[in-house]
Coordinates of C-alpha atoms in Angstrom, one line a residue:
X1 CA -17.6 27.3 -3.7
X2 CA -16.0 24.1 -4.3
X3 CA -12.8 22.8 -2.3
X4 CA -10.3 22.3 -5.1
X5 CA -6.2 23.1 -5.4
X6 CA -3.7 20.8 -3.1
X7 CA -3.9 20.9 0.6
X8 CA -2.5 19.2 3.5
X9 CA -5.0 16.7 5.7
X10 CA -5.1 14.9 8.5
X11 CA -7.8 12.2 6.9
X12 CA -10.8 14.7 7.2
X13 CA -12.5 14.3 3.6
X14 CA -13.1 17.8 3.8
X15 CA -9.8 18.6 2.4
X16 CA -9.2 15.9 0.1
X17 CA -7.7 18.0 -3.2
X18 CA -9.6 18.4 -6.4
X19 CA -8.8 20.3 -9.7
X20 CA -9.3 23.5 -10.8
X21 CA -11.1 24.4 -14.1
X22 CA -12.6 21.2 -15.1
X23 CA -14.8 21.7 -17.7
X24 CA -18.7 20.2 -16.9
X25 CA -20.2 17.2 -18.7
X26 CA -23.4 16.7 -19.8
X27 CA -25.2 13.9 -18.6
X28 CA -26.5 12.8 -21.7
X29 CA -22.6 12.8 -23.1
X30 CA -21.8 10.6 -20.6
X31 CA -25.0 8.2 -21.5
X32 CA -23.7 7.4 -24.8
X33 CA -19.6 7.3 -24.1
X34 CA -21.1 4.5 -21.1
X35 CA -24.1 3.3 -22.9
X36 CA -26.8 4.0 -19.7
X37 CA -29.8 5.0 -19.3
X38 CA -30.5 9.0 -18.6
X39 CA -33.5 9.5 -16.5
X40 CA -34.6 12.8 -16.0
X41 CA -33.0 15.9 -17.2
X42 CA -30.2 16.2 -19.0
X43 CA -28.0 18.3 -16.5
X44 CA -24.3 19.2 -16.6
X45 CA -21.9 17.4 -13.6
X46 CA -18.5 18.6 -12.7
X47 CA -17.0 16.3 -10.4
X48 CA -17.6 12.9 -9.0
X49 CA -18.1 11.1 -5.9
X50 CA -19.3 7.7 -4.7
X51 CA -19.3 8.8 -0.5
X52 CA -22.2 11.5 0.6
X53 CA -19.3 13.4 2.9
X54 CA -18.0 14.6 0.0
X55 CA -20.4 15.8 -1.6
X56 CA -19.5 19.2 -3.6
X57 CA -22.0 21.7 -5.8
X58 CA -22.5 19.6 -9.1
X59 CA -21.1 16.6 -8.7
X60 CA -22.1 13.3 -9.8
X61 CA -23.2 10.9 -6.8
X62 CA -22.9 7.3 -7.0
X63 CA -24.9 4.9 -5.5
X64 CA -22.9 2.0 -5.2
X65 CA -24.4 -1.3 -4.1
X66 CA -22.8 -2.3 -0.5
X67 CA -22.7 -5.7 1.2
X68 CA -25.5 -4.6 3.8
X69 CA -27.0 -1.6 2.6
X70 CA -27.2 0.6 -1.4
X71 CA -25.3 3.7 -1.4
X72 CA -28.5 4.8 -3.4
X73 CA -30.3 5.4 -0.5
X74 CA -28.0 8.2 0.6
X75 CA -29.2 9.8 -3.3
X76 CA -31.7 12.6 -1.3
X77 CA -29.2 13.5 1.3
X78 CA -26.0 13.7 -1.6
X79 CA -28.6 15.8 -3.7
X80 CA -29.3 18.2 -0.5
X81 CA -25.4 18.4 -0.2
X82 CA -25.9 20.1 -3.7
X83 CA -25.5 16.9 -6.0
X84 CA -26.5 17.6 -9.4
X85 CA -27.5 13.9 -10.5
X86 CA -27.1 10.5 -9.8
X87 CA -25.0 7.7 -11.0
X88 CA -26.9 4.2 -10.2
X89 CA -27.8 0.4 -11.0
X90 CA -31.5 -0.6 -11.9
X91 CA -32.0 -1.8 -7.7
X92 CA -30.5 1.8 -6.6
X93 CA -32.9 3.3 -9.6
X94 CA -35.5 2.6 -7.4
X95 CA -34.2 4.4 -4.7
X96 CA -33.6 8.0 -5.8
X97 CA -35.9 10.3 -5.1
X98 CA -38.6 10.6 -8.0
X99 CA -37.8 13.5 -10.8
X100 CA -33.9 13.2 -10.0
X101 CA -31.5 13.2 -13.0
X102 CA -30.0 9.4 -12.9
X103 CA -27.5 7.4 -15.2
X104 CA -28.7 3.9 -14.4
X105 CA -25.5 1.2 -15.7
X106 CA -25.4 -2.3 -15.5
X107 CA -22.5 -2.5 -13.3
X108 CA -21.8 1.1 -11.1
X109 CA -18.2 0.1 -9.9
X110 CA -16.9 -0.9 -13.2
X111 CA -18.4 2.5 -14.7
X112 CA -17.5 4.4 -12.0
X113 CA -13.5 4.9 -12.7
X114 CA -13.5 4.9 -16.4
X115 CA -16.5 7.6 -16.3
X116 CA -14.8 9.7 -13.4
X117 CA -11.5 9.8 -15.7
X118 CA -13.6 11.5 -18.2
X119 CA -14.9 13.9 -15.4
X120 CA -11.3 14.7 -14.4
X121 CA -9.9 15.3 -18.4
X122 CA -8.3 12.1 -18.5
X123 CA -5.5 12.6 -16.0
X124 CA -3.7 9.5 -16.1
X125 CA -3.3 10.2 -20.5
X126 CA -1.2 12.9 -19.8
X127 CA 1.0 11.3 -17.1
X128 CA 3.7 8.6 -15.8
X129 CA 1.8 6.1 -13.9
X130 CA 3.4 3.7 -12.5
X131 CA 1.2 0.7 -10.8
X132 CA 2.9 -1.3 -8.4
X133 CA 1.2 -4.6 -6.9
X134 CA 2.4 -7.1 -4.4
X135 CA 2.0 -8.4 -0.6
X136 CA 5.3 -6.4 1.0
X137 CA 7.3 -3.6 -0.5
X138 CA 4.8 -1.6 -2.1
X139 CA 5.6 1.6 -0.3
X140 CA 9.4 1.2 -0.2
X141 CA 9.0 0.6 -3.9
X142 CA 7.0 3.5 -4.5
X143 CA 9.9 5.5 -2.0
X144 CA 12.4 4.6 -3.8
X145 CA 11.2 5.2 -7.1
X146 CA 10.2 8.8 -6.3
X147 CA 13.2 9.5 -4.9
X148 CA 15.2 8.5 -8.1
X149 CA 12.5 10.4 -9.8
X150 CA 13.7 14.0 -7.8
X151 CA 17.3 12.9 -8.5
X152 CA 17.1 12.7 -11.6
X153 CA 15.1 16.9 -11.6
X154 CA 11.4 15.3 -12.2
X155 CA 8.9 16.1 -9.2
X156 CA 6.4 13.4 -9.1
X157 CA 4.0 12.2 -6.7
X158 CA 2.9 8.8 -4.8
X159 CA -0.3 7.4 -3.8
X160 CA 0.0 5.5 -1.5
X161 CA 0.0 3.4 2.1
X162 CA 1.2 6.8 4.2
X163 CA -1.2 9.0 1.6
X164 CA -0.6 11.0 -0.7
X165 CA 2.3 12.9 -1.6
X166 CA 2.0 16.2 -3.8
X167 CA 5.4 18.3 -3.5
X168 CA 6.4 18.2 0.6
X169 CA 2.2 18.3 1.4
X170 CA 1.3 15.1 2.5
X171 CA -2.5 15.0 1.9
X172 CA -3.9 11.8 4.2
X173 CA -6.2 9.4 2.0
X174 CA -7.1 6.2 4.0
X175 CA -7.3 3.7 2.0
X176 CA -3.7 2.3 0.1
X177 CA -5.6 3.0 -2.8
X178 CA -8.2 5.3 -3.0
X179 CA -11.6 5.0 -4.0
X180 CA -12.3 5.3 -8.3
X181 CA -13.5 8.9 -7.6
X182 CA -11.0 10.4 -5.6
X183 CA -8.4 9.0 -7.0
X184 CA -9.1 10.3 -10.5
X185 CA -9.0 13.6 -9.0
X186 CA -6.3 13.5 -7.1
X187 CA -4.5 12.5 -10.4
X188 CA -5.7 15.7 -12.3
X189 CA -5.0 17.8 -9.0
X190 CA -1.1 16.5 -9.5
X191 CA -1.3 17.0 -13.5
X192 CA -2.8 20.6 -12.5
X193 CA 0.0 21.2 -9.4
X194 CA 2.9 20.3 -12.3
X195 CA 3.5 16.7 -11.9
X196 CA 4.3 14.1 -14.6
X197 CA 5.0 11.2 -12.8
X198 CA 2.8 9.3 -10.6
X199 CA 3.9 6.8 -8.4
X200 CA 0.7 4.3 -7.2
X201 CA 0.6 1.3 -4.8
X202 CA -2.3 -0.2 -6.0
X203 CA -4.2 -2.9 -3.7
X204 CA -5.3 -6.6 -4.4
X205 CA -9.0 -4.8 -2.7
X206 CA -8.9 -1.8 -5.3
X207 CA -8.0 -4.1 -8.3
X208 CA -10.9 -6.3 -7.3
X209 CA -13.0 -3.5 -6.5
X210 CA -12.2 -1.5 -10.2
X211 CA -10.6 1.6 -8.0
X212 CA -8.6 2.1 -10.2
X213 CA -9.8 0.8 -13.7
X214 CA -10.2 4.3 -16.1
X215 CA -6.0 4.4 -15.8
X216 CA -3.8 4.5 -18.0
X217 CA -0.4 3.1 -16.7
X218 CA 2.8 3.8 -18.5
X219 CA 4.6 0.3 -15.7
X220 CA 2.7 -1.6 -13.7
X221 CA 4.8 -4.1 -11.2
X222 CA 4.6 -6.6 -9.1
X223 CA 6.9 -7.4 -5.8
X224 CA 5.9 -10.6 -4.9
X225 CA 3.1 -12.6 -2.6
X226 CA 2.3 -14.0 1.0
X227 CA -0.6 -15.0 2.8
X228 CA -2.5 -11.6 3.4
X229 CA -6.0 -10.7 3.0
X230 CA -7.6 -14.2 3.3
X231 CA -10.4 -12.8 5.0
X232 CA -11.5 -11.1 2.0
X233 CA -10.3 -13.2 -0.8
X234 CA -11.3 -16.8 -0.9
X235 CA -7.9 -18.2 -0.9
X236 CA -4.3 -17.7 -2.3
X237 CA -5.4 -18.1 -5.9
X238 CA -8.0 -15.6 -6.0
X239 CA -5.5 -13.2 -4.1
X240 CA -3.1 -13.7 -6.8
X241 CA -5.7 -13.7 -9.5
X242 CA -7.3 -10.4 -8.2
X243 CA -3.3 -9.0 -8.3
X244 CA -2.7 -10.6 -11.5
X245 CA -5.6 -8.1 -12.7
X246 CA -3.0 -5.4 -13.7
X247 CA -1.0 -7.0 -16.0
X248 CA -4.5 -7.7 -17.8
X249 CA -6.3 -6.4 -20.8
X250 CA -8.6 -4.0 -19.1
X251 CA -4.9 -1.7 -18.5
X252 CA -3.5 -2.3 -22.0
X253 CA -1.3 -4.7 -23.5
X254 CA 0.9 -1.8 -24.8
X255 CA 1.5 -1.5 -20.6
X256 CA 5.1 -2.6 -19.7
X257 CA 5.0 -4.9 -17.1
X258 CA 8.2 -5.3 -14.6
X259 CA 7.9 -8.9 -12.1
X260 CA 10.1 -10.3 -9.4
X261 CA 10.2 -13.9 -9.7
X262 CA 11.7 -14.2 -6.6
X263 CA 9.1 -16.1 -5.2
X264 CA 7.0 -18.6 -7.0
X265 CA 3.9 -16.4 -7.4
X266 CA 6.5 -13.8 -9.5
X267 CA 7.4 -16.4 -11.4
X268 CA 3.8 -17.9 -12.3
X269 CA 3.0 -14.2 -13.6
X270 CA 6.1 -14.3 -15.7
X271 CA 4.9 -17.2 -17.6
X272 CA 1.4 -15.6 -18.6
X273 CA 2.8 -12.6 -19.9
X274 CA 4.0 -11.9 -23.2
X275 CA 7.0 -10.0 -23.1
X276 CA 7.4 -9.2 -19.0
X277 CA 10.6 -7.1 -17.9
X278 CA 12.1 -9.6 -15.4
X279 CA 13.5 -8.6 -11.7
X280 CA 16.1 -10.8 -9.3
X281 CA 18.4 -11.0 -6.7
X282 CA 18.3 -15.1 -6.4
X283 CA 22.1 -16.5 -6.9
X284 CA 22.6 -17.6 -10.3
X285 CA 19.0 -16.6 -11.8
X286 CA 18.2 -14.8 -15.2
X287 CA 16.6 -12.0 -15.3
X288 CA 16.2 -9.0 -17.7
X289 CA 17.3 -7.3 -14.4
X290 CA 19.3 -9.5 -11.7
X291 CA 21.4 -8.3 -8.4
X292 CA 25.0 -9.2 -7.5
X293 CA 27.8 -10.0 -5.1
X294 CA 25.3 -8.9 -2.6
X295 CA 27.3 -7.4 0.5
X296 CA 25.6 -7.0 3.8
X297 CA 26.8 -3.5 5.0
X298 CA 28.3 -2.7 9.1
X299 CA 25.6 -0.2 8.9
X300 CA 22.2 -2.8 8.6
X301 CA 22.0 -1.8 4.4
X302 CA 23.7 -3.5 1.1
X303 CA 25.9 -3.6 -1.1
X304 CA 25.1 -5.1 -4.6
X305 CA 26.0 -4.9 -8.7
X306 CA 23.1 -4.2 -10.9
X307 CA 23.6 -5.4 -14.4
X308 CA 20.5 -4.6 -16.5
X309 CA 20.2 -3.9 -20.5
X310 CA 23.1 -1.4 -21.0
X311 CA 23.4 -1.7 -17.1
X312 CA 26.4 -2.1 -15.3
X313 CA 26.5 -0.6 -12.0
X314 CA 27.5 -1.1 -8.1
X315 CA 25.0 0.2 -6.1
X316 CA 23.1 0.0 -2.5
X317 CA 20.0 0.2 -0.4
X318 CA 20.1 1.5 3.2
X319 CA 17.0 -0.6 4.1
X320 CA 18.4 -4.7 5.6
X321 CA 17.4 -7.3 4.5
X322 CA 17.4 -9.7 0.3
X323 CA 13.5 -8.1 0.0
X324 CA 14.9 -4.6 0.2
X325 CA 17.3 -5.5 -2.7
X326 CA 14.2 -7.1 -4.9
X327 CA 12.6 -3.6 -3.9
X328 CA 15.8 -1.3 -4.6
X329 CA 16.9 -3.4 -7.5
X330 CA 13.1 -3.0 -9.0
X331 CA 12.6 0.8 -8.4
X332 CA 15.9 0.9 -10.5
X333 CA 14.1 -1.1 -13.5
X334 CA 10.7 0.9 -13.3
X335 CA 13.1 4.4 -13.3
X336 CA 14.4 3.0 -16.6
X337 CA 11.3 2.5 -18.2
X338 CA 10.2 6.2 -17.7
X339 CA 12.8 7.5 -18.9
X340 CA 15.0 7.7 -16.1
X341 CA 18.6 5.1 -16.1
X342 CA 20.0 5.0 -12.9
X343 CA 22.9 7.0 -13.6
X344 CA 25.5 8.2 -10.4
X345 CA 23.1 10.5 -9.3
X346 CA 19.9 8.6 -9.5
X347 CA 21.3 5.6 -8.1
X348 CA 22.6 6.7 -5.0
X349 CA 19.2 8.6 -4.3
X350 CA 18.0 5.2 -4.7
X351 CA 20.8 3.6 -2.4
X352 CA 20.0 5.8 0.2
X353 CA 16.4 7.2 0.7
X354 CA 14.9 6.5 4.3
X355 CA 11.0 4.9 3.8
X356 CA 9.3 6.0 7.5
X357 CA 7.8 2.8 9.3
X358 CA 9.7 0.6 7.0
X359 CA 13.3 -0.9 8.5
X360 CA 13.2 2.1 10.4
X361 CA 16.6 2.7 13.4
X362 CA 15.4 4.1 16.6
X363 CA 19.1 5.3 17.7
X364 CA 18.8 7.3 21.0
X365 CA 22.3 6.4 22.0
X366 CA 21.1 2.6 23.0
X367 CA 24.6 0.4 22.8
X368 CA 21.9 -2.0 21.1
X369 CA 19.8 -2.1 17.4
X370 CA 16.3 -1.0 17.8
X371 CA 14.1 -1.2 14.2
X372 CA 10.7 -0.5 13.7
X373 CA 8.9 -2.1 10.6
X374 CA 5.5 -2.2 9.1
X375 CA 5.7 -5.9 9.6
X376 CA 2.4 -7.6 10.1
X377 CA 2.2 -10.6 7.3
X378 CA 4.0 -14.2 7.9
X379 CA 6.3 -14.4 5.5
X380 CA 7.0 -10.1 5.9
X381 CA 7.9 -11.2 9.8
X382 CA 10.3 -14.1 8.7
X383 CA 11.8 -12.0 6.4
X384 CA 12.4 -8.7 8.6
X385 CA 13.4 -11.5 11.4
X386 CA 15.9 -13.4 8.8
X387 CA 17.4 -9.7 7.6
X388 CA 18.1 -8.9 11.4
X389 CA 19.5 -11.7 12.3
X390 CA 22.8 -11.6 10.0
X391 CA 23.4 -8.6 12.0
X392 CA 22.8 -9.8 15.0
X393 CA 25.7 -10.8 17.1
X394 CA 23.6 -11.6 20.3
X395 CA 19.8 -11.9 20.9
X396 CA 17.4 -10.9 18.6
X397 CA 13.8 -9.7 20.4
X398 CA 10.4 -8.9 18.7
X399 CA 7.4 -7.6 19.3
X400 CA 4.6 -8.6 17.6
X401 CA 1.0 -8.6 17.5
X402 CA -1.8 -8.8 14.8
X403 CA -4.6 -6.7 14.2
X404 CA -8.4 -7.2 14.8
X405 CA -11.2 -7.4 12.2
X406 CA -8.3 -8.9 9.4
X407 CA -6.9 -12.0 8.3
X408 CA -7.2 -14.3 11.7
X409 CA -5.0 -17.7 9.9
X410 CA -2.3 -15.2 9.4
X411 CA -2.6 -15.1 13.2
X412 CA -1.0 -18.3 14.6
X413 CA 1.3 -18.2 11.5
X414 CA 2.8 -15.2 12.8
X415 CA 3.4 -16.1 16.1
X416 CA 4.8 -19.3 14.3
X417 CA 7.6 -17.8 12.5
X418 CA 8.5 -15.7 15.1
X419 CA 8.8 -17.6 17.4
X420 CA 11.4 -20.1 15.8
X421 CA 13.4 -16.8 14.2
X422 CA 13.9 -14.6 17.5
X423 CA 15.7 -15.2 20.7
X424 CA 13.0 -13.6 22.8
X425 CA 9.1 -13.2 21.8
X426 CA 6.8 -10.2 23.6
X427 CA 3.3 -10.9 21.9
X428 CA 1.5 -7.8 22.5
X429 CA -1.6 -5.9 21.1
X430 CA -1.7 -4.2 17.5
X431 CA -5.0 -2.4 16.3
X432 CA -7.4 -5.3 17.8
X433 CA -10.1 -2.8 16.2
X434 CA -13.6 -4.4 17.4
X435 CA -12.2 -7.9 18.5
X436 CA -11.3 -8.6 22.1
X437 CA -7.1 -8.5 22.7
X438 CA -6.7 -10.9 24.3
X439 CA -8.4 -13.4 21.7
X440 CA -5.9 -12.0 19.6
X441 CA -3.2 -12.3 21.5
X442 CA -3.8 -16.2 22.4
X443 CA -3.9 -16.9 18.7
X444 CA -0.6 -15.4 18.7
X445 CA 0.5 -17.1 21.4
X446 CA -1.0 -20.7 20.2
X447 CA 1.2 -20.6 17.0
X448 CA 4.8 -19.9 18.9
X449 CA 3.9 -22.3 21.4
X450 CA 3.5 -25.0 19.1
X451 CA 7.1 -24.7 18.0
X452 CA 9.0 -27.4 20.1
X453 CA 10.3 -26.0 23.4
X454 CA 13.8 -27.1 22.1
X455 CA 13.9 -24.2 19.3
X456 CA 11.5 -22.1 20.6
X457 CA 12.2 -18.2 21.6
X458 CA 11.4 -17.4 25.2
X459 CA 8.0 -16.1 25.4
X460 CA 6.6 -13.0 27.2
X461 CA 2.8 -12.4 26.6
X462 CA 2.2 -8.2 27.5
X463 CA -1.2 -6.6 26.9
X464 CA -0.3 -2.9 26.7
X465 CA 1.9 -1.7 23.4
X466 CA 4.2 0.8 24.7
X467 CA 4.6 -1.8 28.3
X468 CA 5.8 -4.4 25.6
X469 CA 8.0 -2.3 23.9
X470 CA 9.6 -1.2 28.0
X471 CA 10.1 -4.6 28.5
X472 CA 11.7 -5.2 25.2
X473 CA 14.3 -2.8 25.8
X474 CA 14.7 -4.1 29.1
X475 CA 15.8 -7.2 27.7
X476 CA 18.2 -6.2 25.7
X477 CA 22.0 -6.4 25.8
X478 CA 24.7 -4.9 24.1
X479 CA 24.9 -6.7 21.0
X480 CA 21.0 -7.6 21.0
X481 CA 18.5 -6.2 18.3
X482 CA 14.8 -5.2 19.3
X483 CA 12.6 -5.3 16.6
X484 CA 8.5 -3.4 16.7
X485 CA 7.0 -5.2 14.4
X486 CA 3.4 -4.6 13.3
X487 CA 2.6 -0.7 13.0
X488 CA 5.3 0.7 11.0
X489 CA 4.5 4.9 10.6
X490 CA 0.9 4.4 11.5
X491 CA 0.4 7.2 14.2
X492 CA -2.5 5.9 16.0
X493 CA -3.7 2.4 18.1
X494 CA -7.8 1.6 17.3
X495 CA -9.2 0.3 19.9
X496 CA -13.0 -0.4 20.5
X497 CA -13.8 1.8 16.8
X498 CA -10.9 4.4 19.1
X499 CA -8.2 5.6 17.0
X500 CA -5.6 6.4 20.0
X501 CA -2.8 8.4 19.7
X502 CA 0.2 5.8 19.2
X503 CA 3.8 6.0 17.2
X504 CA 5.7 3.1 18.2
X505 CA 8.9 4.9 16.6
X506 CA 8.1 7.6 19.4
X507 CA 7.1 4.9 21.8
X508 CA 10.0 2.6 21.0
X509 CA 12.6 6.6 21.6
X510 CA 11.1 7.3 24.7
X511 CA 11.7 3.6 26.3
X512 CA 15.3 3.2 25.2
X513 CA 15.9 7.0 26.9
X514 CA 14.4 5.9 29.6
X515 CA 16.6 2.5 30.1
X516 CA 19.6 4.9 29.6

């Protein structure tokens, strides 16, 4: 029987939710709609996937061309698992077993999202889907918008880095933005669950690889852009172009676009749009929504005045840093666009919402501030340290590494930024994945040591991450701040292809208790 409904999981694909009661679609109907060639018998399909491990009885299996192999090589395996037919291109069709019902299209990825949307009943057309893209702030803004929706009595779904929130259930879905068929199935399951509002983080990978094609976005948002993912994108212009696709004709000219213009990339994007809603926190900036009179509170949060269309109120954000003021202001602007004006209850919900692993305080009774943050790119390291510096009377101590099998160019930049902004830098391992951890640390250290000695932090190298966290705690005195940067909410550390249990928050809390 198909696996349907809402379930919690731990990343096992067997538990990815699908809706119930779908109406099957014939291949001839799909062929006509998507100008595909139908080879073989005209059968019906009731689901879609591009992963042979996720195939359910009656599925259309998509054989997508890959960098190293064509997905159609798994067509026989998919059919044995219960697939009813194959979707692929001409090259893939040659790999499909003879006599198999097959839809052949020029571009599988470009077809997959819209086709899956049709099979799953075009769920986004019946929902308010809010898509948020940008380098940093997607998760935080998503959580803040969800908090505001819930305060307004509107149960909301959230799809992003931490997984998919369906009511109180969290489904681990892997990518920040799932693959197109799984994404459409999630939206359909959310609709069936009674959710009318969905907040979605949209990654540049998802946009470049057409994962969100076929989604009817009600509002799209841009947070900021800084160096990241240059292992995937050619350069920053290519990265920006991928992000900008969310605001183009592919997703409808009628979609509201809300753009933070605090950086040059946001300002550049806004200039390309016909009637954007703009958001700004810079002093004296002119925008549709602005933050004024920003005051940093002793508890680490901020209070500020919001001026927007018909809105003038004082609110705040529980998370430190001006960048989180921008995230909170953006959340209020997005809520207004889906019919949730920022009244006192909504504004309070946004102002007080916690976000797992994002500038998250860890308190074990120690006489100094300890924070865990998902900071893994140069600009984010700089922003986090600047935010914490304003609240630190003593020394600022940071534990920092960099992930393996990712953008290598950012590693020395992260080291340089941390060495300039902190008083003590403890370089350690992040998720080395398949790379040599020592080589990654060496790259971070090279950037740190390039800072002139007179302005450079005290630098230590401690390979073991738990030991590095304990070292930072041992160095902290009353009035200091310890920032454990990089992994945030992640519950594991990936080393040589094996994910070991490791939560920065738990390790930091244990180190704090041991030091008391």
